Amino acid sequence: MGVSRRDLLKTTVTGAALHAAGVTQAAVNKLIPYVTPPEKIEPGEWVTYATTCRECPAGCGMHVLCRDGRALKAEGNPNHPVNMGGLCPRGQSSVQGLYHPDRLKKPYNNRSKQFQSWDEALRDISLLINSRKGNIYILSDLQTSTQREVNKSFLKVAGAPQSNLLVYEPFDYPYLRKGYMTLLGESIIPYVDLSKADLIISIYADFLESWISNVQFARQFMEAKADFNRACKSIYLGPRLSMTAANCDEFFTLMPGSEIGFVCGVTRGLLQRNRIKSDDHVNELISGNWGTADNKAVSRTIELIMKSKSPVFLVGPNGAAGSYSDNLGIATTVMNNAIGAMGKVIEPTRRYALSDVGERSTFEEVISQVRADDVVLICNCNIAYVRPVAFTQLRKAGTIVYAGVMHNETSQLADYSLPLDHFLETWGDYEPYNGLISIIQPVMQRLYDSRNFSEILTELMAQSSKQAPPNDWPKKIEKSWGGSQEVLKMGFVEVPVDKGQLNTHPKTAKFNFAKAQNKAGKLHFYAYGSVLLFDGRVANRPWLQENPEPLSSAVWSSFAEINPKTAAKLGFDAEHEIEITSGTAKMRCGVLISENVAEDVVAVRYGEAQGANAFAVTENHNDEWFFPSITIKQTAHKSSGVLLQATMDQYNSEAIRWARISELKSGQTKGEDVTLPLPAGYKPGRDLYKPHEHRNHRWAMVTDINRCIGCQACAIACYAENNIAVMGKEALRKGREMAWIKVVPYKEQGGSRIAFLPMFCQHCDAAPCEPVCPVFAAVHNEEGLNAQIYNRCIGTRYCSNNCPYKVRRFNWFNTQWAKPLEMQLNPEVTVRSRGVMEKCTFCIQRIRQVEHRARRENRSIRDGEVQPACVQSCPTRALIFGDLLDANSEVTKLTLRDARRYHVLEELNTKPAVTYLKRVINDM
Amino acid sequence: MRGAVEQLTLKKINNDVLEPMREPGALYWIFLLVTAGLAGWGALNWTYQVRVGMGVAGVNHPVGWGSYIANFVFWVGIAHSGTLISAILLLVRARWRTSVSRSAEAMTIFAIATAGMFPLIHLGRLWVFYYILPYPSQRQLWPNFQSPLVWDVVAIGTYFTVSLIFFYVGLLPDLAAARDRFEERLGAGNIRTRFYKNLALGWCGNSLQWHHHGRAYLYFATLATPLVVSVHSVVSWDFAVSLLPGWHVTLYAPYFVAGAIHSGLAMVLVLLIPMRKLLHLENLIQPVHFEALALTMLVTTGIMGYSYIAEPFTDWYSNGVFDKQFSVWRAAGPLAWIYWLLIPLNVLAPLSFAFKKVRTNTFWLFAMAMMVITGMWLERLMIVIGATWHDFLPHNWGAYWPTIVEVNIFLGALGFFLFCFMAFSRLFPTIAIADLKSETAGESSRNIIHSILQSPVKSSTGVLAIFSRPEELLASIARLNESIFNNFDYFSPIRLAQAEKLTGRHFSPVRFWTLAGVLLGAASGFALAIWSAKVNSLIVGGKHPVSIIPYCIIAFEGAVLVGSIFNLIGLIIHTRLKFSEMPRYYDGRFSSDRFGLFVGCTREQLKAAEKFLQSGNPEETHVYRT
């Protein structure tokens, strides 16, 4: 290997020596990477590195668990200010991105159709840059701090204007920037602290899924909501009942085109009731003819704001652009200012990194100037996918160099594709918002012959100019956070920021769109950013595709969600694909006829594969609404989509139960009688057998359904931790998913409320699966776990049949992991062969680790010390794990005393160890 | 019923039954080849499944049991008629059973062999199937005797063993008949003669053998009767001890047993109606026998009908949310077509047997029996896949559709079964010859004469008389009481209870063997289950490691199994059955239609003995000197 193990050690553990540029590295692809392990890396010991998640612009802190020099599991950094320990499914899946088979592995010259060495490739490219007659551009995804500086200095050295640095993010919220530009004179996206709100009014903003910083919002939202004394209210207005909408207390459908009218109506109402003061902005807002909105939604919103002390408006949707959304952005910003959210819930002095994304108009303008003698360097931005038409314009450039991690649409169409380091392999820094510097550090040796983008640019600079700055990008990175070991361990540093002056009312809000159009009867295209696929950059990750979309339960497939009435009107059925056309752009997908979508709306998830790419449609803006108008027709093509769940109806199973805050507070709601998975749960007369004792521990879980937002992070964490096989579309169609956790949406019986039921093995004390096993493969262990002994299992599948929760999974085939995905496998968990049953173990390997550690340190296990992967990942702390034999543990307290406690299918007397806490209806 | 049979002579019966055992024709070979090919095709598919994984079948999450288990339950059901006819009908003395019992027993064995393969086919890891057997392993881990699947193994294993022994013991006299017939036609050295000679264990039909054989057979029947009822009850508990709506039904044991007998009798009809024609057994298997089968089916039809009503009724009466939902779903969901088809197929079709015109018409009998078989298979399928398809939580609701591999394996199993049955029909007497002969010959003398005679003979010097009628033999035996000869033995193709009485045999020690076996078996069943549970000391389902209630099943099966084996051992010991060792004065006709009386005496008494025997009007007498 070119880089010695010692080097790896230095770079990763001590942080003193950084990767030197241009060192060739061999891939770490042996079964056991070390014969003689380097010092400090003990074989079989876990090493944790703090780094920063770069799967979206939010910049959550990440802990990556590594073993034997391989990154195996990504977790949230519990101290990181953005996410405080939780991590969303996309962040959880980053290790799968690292080991993805589709990674770029070598520089590739698309003109000569040849792989090149880095020296050749960089020589070629620098030759092209130096001999170019035209301009040079860098098109990058959102980068801050050092990378941004290097980008800029490259343009400087290359003699190009700084405006040639284009930063493009598909979800860039131009309407928010427009709003703050109008209100404050600054094009920013300010920090929102939802924990300070007592009323959240979300207009199309899926803040728990994909809007700006979803893990942060999920955490803060729950902080505000789960405190019954504060009882933060939330209301969602939008065309589709999204996961976020399902978590809000109330949901209203707005007629497309009446959104600004809605804000206007609320403003008028609040003015009448003297809740807000009139100022120039407000006057400008209400003077417009914005049309009317649903009176019920308006009056209810007014009513709630009147009761609220710190309300806030959040506005979406993701990926919207154009003047209609700009106007809505301005209107809500004006409202936020008027109702006093500014400075309270919204902190304009802290700006999200997204504030640095270029204006769309600038982007369009710059790319329209691109000519044949220009050179474009693209960094990690899959522009050909998110802006297919813009890319054809960009493609006029003589040379396009794509530097990225993955093979994608852009890499295929570029002249050169250069493999970039995955963010888990390299150094960097990222500022999620000003004042928070989050460190990116390599957690393992490079898998392939890839490089950091700074490294590439520095090399190109050195080749093109004598005055090139020294190759000191690693130094710069180190400087940005001070280079201290403590900081490196923490993974971030908070620096004081210049608060500046909050400059309100620099000028009057201007709405450049005077005439409102009510769009009743027309079809509206609505694209939404899913918590799983986001803008599609992670769409090729098997875990995310295998996992059902929180509400629609779609896997491996794209659907257009259409209201049954609309479907009937159009004469659509669920069998055939539809074709959506907007201008010249076309997309095809299956139809999901669902009550969760408003009439006349066609809702599509971003991030689907080519052909079903929603970006192709949204690119074609026409300023009438958030998204362009479309025409739609059903094709003769059979739809191949797969939905895992046929119904959200509970059919009186009472799997999810609801309780009212008022009754909880007044003590009217008493905890239900639950049969404990302890000796106390055995009663003569009901049980034929005597109770049994547990040794030392009785592990148990409490699942707070009120806190569960349905984001699926736990499910992905479970895939990552437990080597769960990905089966693929056809297997899932046949009901052969392997997920140990399913987060199931259910509707309130007779109502419309939706909540999520995380369903995993209940580790019942009287487990129905156990006695039916003929060979004792399913047994109760001494600590109360329902254990599955894989090498004893002969595959009768009786246990699964007899499990009322159906949480057991059978291995129908031997699983193949596409290379090098097998490198992610957790060595502490058996990879199951065909023919055996498997299921949730409460992450027994983690329990054992903690038990060993405690024994070594001669102490007892602390409450909360054992964290199964799902518990660790949960952004909202909905899962609590602990020991029921410990009288002071949190699970014991909740299980014994919480007024919301209940067991799913309690009447079967399985004595489950998972106690659920009811969803709360906020009636305060 | 007896009237028709009585016109037959012993010789004719012997010939009629043994005649099909000649070299078969081309058509037979073609059929045999086709069924063997089917079985092979099924085996290939099974191999494919083992190599690739269970995923090639249609089973999925949540429907973990599919057509394989349905086939298992179905075939176990089919296996019920044989032992029912042989054991229960023997005990209740339904004499019509004689003509159909042998085929039914054979069918039982093949059906249970077929059934026994399906749980193996169904296993995710066939290669470690032996984990389920109670054997002392290095890891000191025993199977879980609380699991219904272990009960299954034990019940099916016991049933197969007992049925096989039962079949074999009943077959002994007929094997001797086959042996003697082949010896007569092909000579003693012929491989077929030797085959039957070895199988017949030296059966010569003498007084001792008939005496113990009769007793042992009766004890077998006594053991097999509860076993028949228990086997499908145990199979039904695979479902009933679960907690799923649609499976957790207390009615299941009688419902399954009735269904099993229902389908088993239908299968007997389906097999015998063509077999009777093909093997030219019209004289022996007569419409009256089919009629009797049809009438028996009317009883099971009634139980089936009752069960079909009782099931939704209990669901409704329980007022359980999930039970009621399941009941409605079963009647109106995707499996509704099966649910509603069951009534015409399993109830209305056999109900037509109430009409004499239907039950005496072989075509209709065959057609209705086919409907019942189809209906019962569908019922099994519905039961197996229904409950998991639609259980408690709606997000777990699934679906199931068999794959081509499953269809192939189903066909393979059918091929295997038919292959076995066809092979049987040529290799073994398809009708219980000795039983049929007994009915034909009857027993004329009803006088009970207490005897002080000794048999069998101790010397091989003596005189043998051959009679053509049993009455003559009995008369001669009776006269022996007044003679000086008290050392004799007789040979008979049929069991002569009268002769046994004359010879003073009332008591057979085989009963002690059986009793000892039963007690030992029950004790070992409990001992094994309790001891192994203590070794394992594992808690499952919140139960104490030693859970006596389920172990009763193990003890019961142990009692029947060991009891039957001991019975067989007792029989072999007391009748002194040996391989191919025959008395030298044995005549091959004794297994066909002649009766022999051998009087042992000293050389000096030979003349007197011959004279004595000739006065009994024998066909022939032979004098044997050592």
mmCIF file of N, CA, C and O in Angstrom, chain A residues 170-199:
data_model
loop_
_atom_site.group_PDB
_atom_site.id
_atom_site.type_symbol
_atom_site.label_atom_id
_atom_site.label_comp_id
_atom_site.label_asym_id
_atom_site.label_seq_id
_atom_site.Cartn_x
_atom_site.Cartn_y
_atom_site.Cartn_z
ATOM 1 N N PRO A 170 -30.616 22.085 -5.401
ATOM 2 C CA PRO A 170 -31.989 21.972 -5.922
ATOM 3 C C PRO A 170 -33.014 22.508 -4.926
ATOM 4 O O PRO A 170 -34.016 23.084 -5.308
ATOM 5 N N PHE A 171 -32.744 22.304 -3.639
ATOM 6 C CA PHE A 171 -33.641 22.847 -2.626
ATOM 7 C C PHE A 171 -32.964 24.088 -2.049
ATOM 8 O O PHE A 171 -32.207 24.008 -1.087
ATOM 9 N N ASP A 172 -33.237 25.235 -2.652
ATOM 10 C CA ASP A 172 -32.475 26.423 -2.278
ATOM 11 C C ASP A 172 -33.349 27.526 -1.692
ATOM 12 O O ASP A 172 -32.844 28.544 -1.290
ATOM 13 N N TYR A 173 -34.648 27.305 -1.633
ATOM 14 C CA TYR A 173 -35.578 28.238 -0.975
ATOM 15 C C TYR A 173 -35.392 29.690 -1.426
ATOM 16 O O TYR A 173 -35.224 30.585 -0.600
ATOM 17 N N PRO A 174 -35.434 29.971 -2.718
ATOM 18 C CA PRO A 174 -35.251 31.357 -3.177
ATOM 19 C C PRO A 174 -36.327 32.278 -2.612
ATOM 20 O O PRO A 174 -36.080 33.449 -2.364
ATOM 21 N N TYR A 175 -37.513 31.695 -2.368
ATOM 22 C CA TYR A 175 -38.609 32.543 -1.871
ATOM 23 C C TYR A 175 -38.343 33.026 -0.447
ATOM 24 O O TYR A 175 -38.763 34.104 -0.063
ATOM 25 N N LEU A 176 -37.610 32.222 0.337
ATOM 26 C CA LEU A 176 -37.258 32.687 1.680
ATOM 27 C C LEU A 176 -36.256 33.831 1.598
ATOM 28 O O LEU A 176 -36.378 34.849 2.273
ATOM 29 N N ARG A 177 -35.261 33.607 0.733
ATOM 30 C CA ARG A 177 -34.246 34.662 0.597
ATOM 31 C C ARG A 177 -34.887 35.943 0.081
ATOM 32 O O ARG A 177 -34.564 37.038 0.511
ATOM 33 N N LYS A 178 -35.830 35.758 -0.818
ATOM 34 C CA LYS A 178 -36.536 36.913 -1.373
ATOM 35 C C LYS A 178 -37.281 37.634 -0.251
ATOM 36 O O LYS A 178 -37.271 38.857 -0.152
ATOM 37 N N GLY A 179 -37.937 36.849 0.579
ATOM 38 C CA GLY A 179 -38.693 37.428 1.691
ATOM 39 C C GLY A 179 -37.804 38.238 2.602
ATOM 40 O O GLY A 179 -38.122 39.387 2.932
ATOM 41 N N TYR A 180 -36.666 37.697 2.975
ATOM 42 C CA TYR A 180 -35.785 38.423 3.897
ATOM 43 C C TYR A 180 -35.084 39.572 3.201
ATOM 44 O O TYR A 180 -34.773 40.579 3.816
ATOM 45 N N MET A 181 -34.845 39.393 1.908
ATOM 46 C CA MET A 181 -34.298 40.500 1.120
ATOM 47 C C MET A 181 -35.262 41.665 1.186
ATOM 48 O O MET A 181 -34.873 42.805 1.410
ATOM 49 N N THR A 182 -36.539 41.349 1.023
ATOM 50 C CA THR A 182 -37.551 42.399 1.019
ATOM 51 C C THR A 182 -37.673 43.042 2.391
ATOM 52 O O THR A 182 -37.756 44.256 2.523
ATOM 53 N N LEU A 183 -37.675 42.169 3.395
ATOM 54 C CA LEU A 183 -37.928 42.681 4.737
ATOM 55 C C LEU A 183 -36.682 43.307 5.345
ATOM 56 O O LEU A 183 -36.742 44.370 5.956
ATOM 57 N N LEU A 184 -35.553 42.624 5.214
ATOM 58 C CA LEU A 184 -34.352 43.052 5.919
ATOM 59 C C LEU A 184 -33.272 43.591 4.995
ATOM 60 O O LEU A 184 -32.252 44.070 5.448
ATOM 61 N N GLY A 185 -33.489 43.416 3.699
ATOM 62 C CA GLY A 185 -32.460 43.867 2.761
ATOM 63 C C GLY A 185 -31.302 42.905 2.662
ATOM 64 O O GLY A 185 -30.248 43.231 2.136
ATOM 65 N N GLU A 186 -31.466 41.718 3.174
ATOM 66 C CA GLU A 186 -30.398 40.731 3.071
ATOM 67 C C GLU A 186 -30.974 39.431 2.538
ATOM 68 O O GLU A 186 -32.004 38.963 3.025
ATOM 69 N N SER A 187 -30.271 38.851 1.574
ATOM 70 C CA SER A 187 -30.762 37.612 0.983
ATOM 71 C C SER A 187 -30.292 36.454 1.842
ATOM 72 O O SER A 187 -29.256 35.852 1.569
ATOM 73 N N ILE A 188 -31.039 36.173 2.887
ATOM 74 C CA ILE A 188 -30.585 35.148 3.833
ATOM 75 C C ILE A 188 -31.698 34.143 4.138
ATOM 76 O O ILE A 188 -32.871 34.389 3.874
ATOM 77 N N ILE A 189 -31.269 33.016 4.667
ATOM 78 C CA ILE A 189 -32.218 32.072 5.240
ATOM 79 C C ILE A 189 -31.861 31.961 6.717
ATOM 80 O O ILE A 189 -30.875 31.326 7.078
ATOM 81 N N PRO A 190 -32.600 32.638 7.561
ATOM 82 C CA PRO A 190 -32.193 32.702 8.967
ATOM 83 C C PRO A 190 -32.526 31.426 9.729
ATOM 84 O O PRO A 190 -33.379 30.636 9.322
ATOM 85 N N TYR A 191 -31.817 31.294 10.818
ATOM 86 C CA TYR A 191 -31.988 30.136 11.705
ATOM 87 C C TYR A 191 -33.379 30.173 12.331
ATOM 88 O O TYR A 191 -33.863 31.212 12.760
ATOM 89 N N VAL A 192 -33.995 29.045 12.382
ATOM 90 C CA VAL A 192 -35.313 28.948 13.030
ATOM 91 C C VAL A 192 -35.173 27.999 14.210
ATOM 92 O O VAL A 192 -34.670 26.894 14.058
ATOM 93 N N ASP A 193 -35.576 28.449 15.381
ATOM 94 C CA ASP A 193 -35.528 27.596 16.562
ATOM 95 C C ASP A 193 -36.951 27.240 16.960
ATOM 96 O O ASP A 193 -37.621 27.971 17.691
ATOM 97 N N LEU A 194 -37.376 26.093 16.452
ATOM 98 C CA LEU A 194 -38.776 25.717 16.676
ATOM 99 C C LEU A 194 -39.071 25.443 18.147
ATOM 100 O O LEU A 194 -40.216 25.486 18.570
ATOM 101 N N SER A 195 -38.035 25.158 18.926
ATOM 102 C CA SER A 195 -38.297 24.853 20.331
ATOM 103 C C SER A 195 -38.829 26.087 21.056
ATOM 104 O O SER A 195 -39.389 25.977 22.136
ATOM 105 N N LYS A 196 -38.652 27.247 20.439
ATOM 106 C CA LYS A 196 -39.131 28.469 21.101
ATOM 107 C C LYS A 196 -40.545 28.832 20.672
ATOM 108 O O LYS A 196 -41.122 29.783 21.186
ATOM 109 N N ALA A 197 -41.070 28.073 19.717
ATOM 110 C CA ALA A 197 -42.401 28.421 19.206
ATOM 111 C C ALA A 197 -43.483 27.736 20.032
ATOM 112 O O ALA A 197 -43.256 26.692 20.632
ATOM 113 N N ASP A 198 -44.628 28.349 20.109
ATOM 114 C CA ASP A 198 -45.766 27.644 20.690
ATOM 115 C C ASP A 198 -46.871 27.451 19.669
ATOM 116 O O ASP A 198 -47.912 26.881 19.955
ATOM 117 N N LEU A 199 -46.635 27.945 18.462
ATOM 118 C CA LEU A 199 -47.557 27.661 17.360
ATOM 119 C C LEU A 199 -46.746 27.648 16.074
ATOM 120 O O LEU A 199 -46.051 28.614 15.765
#
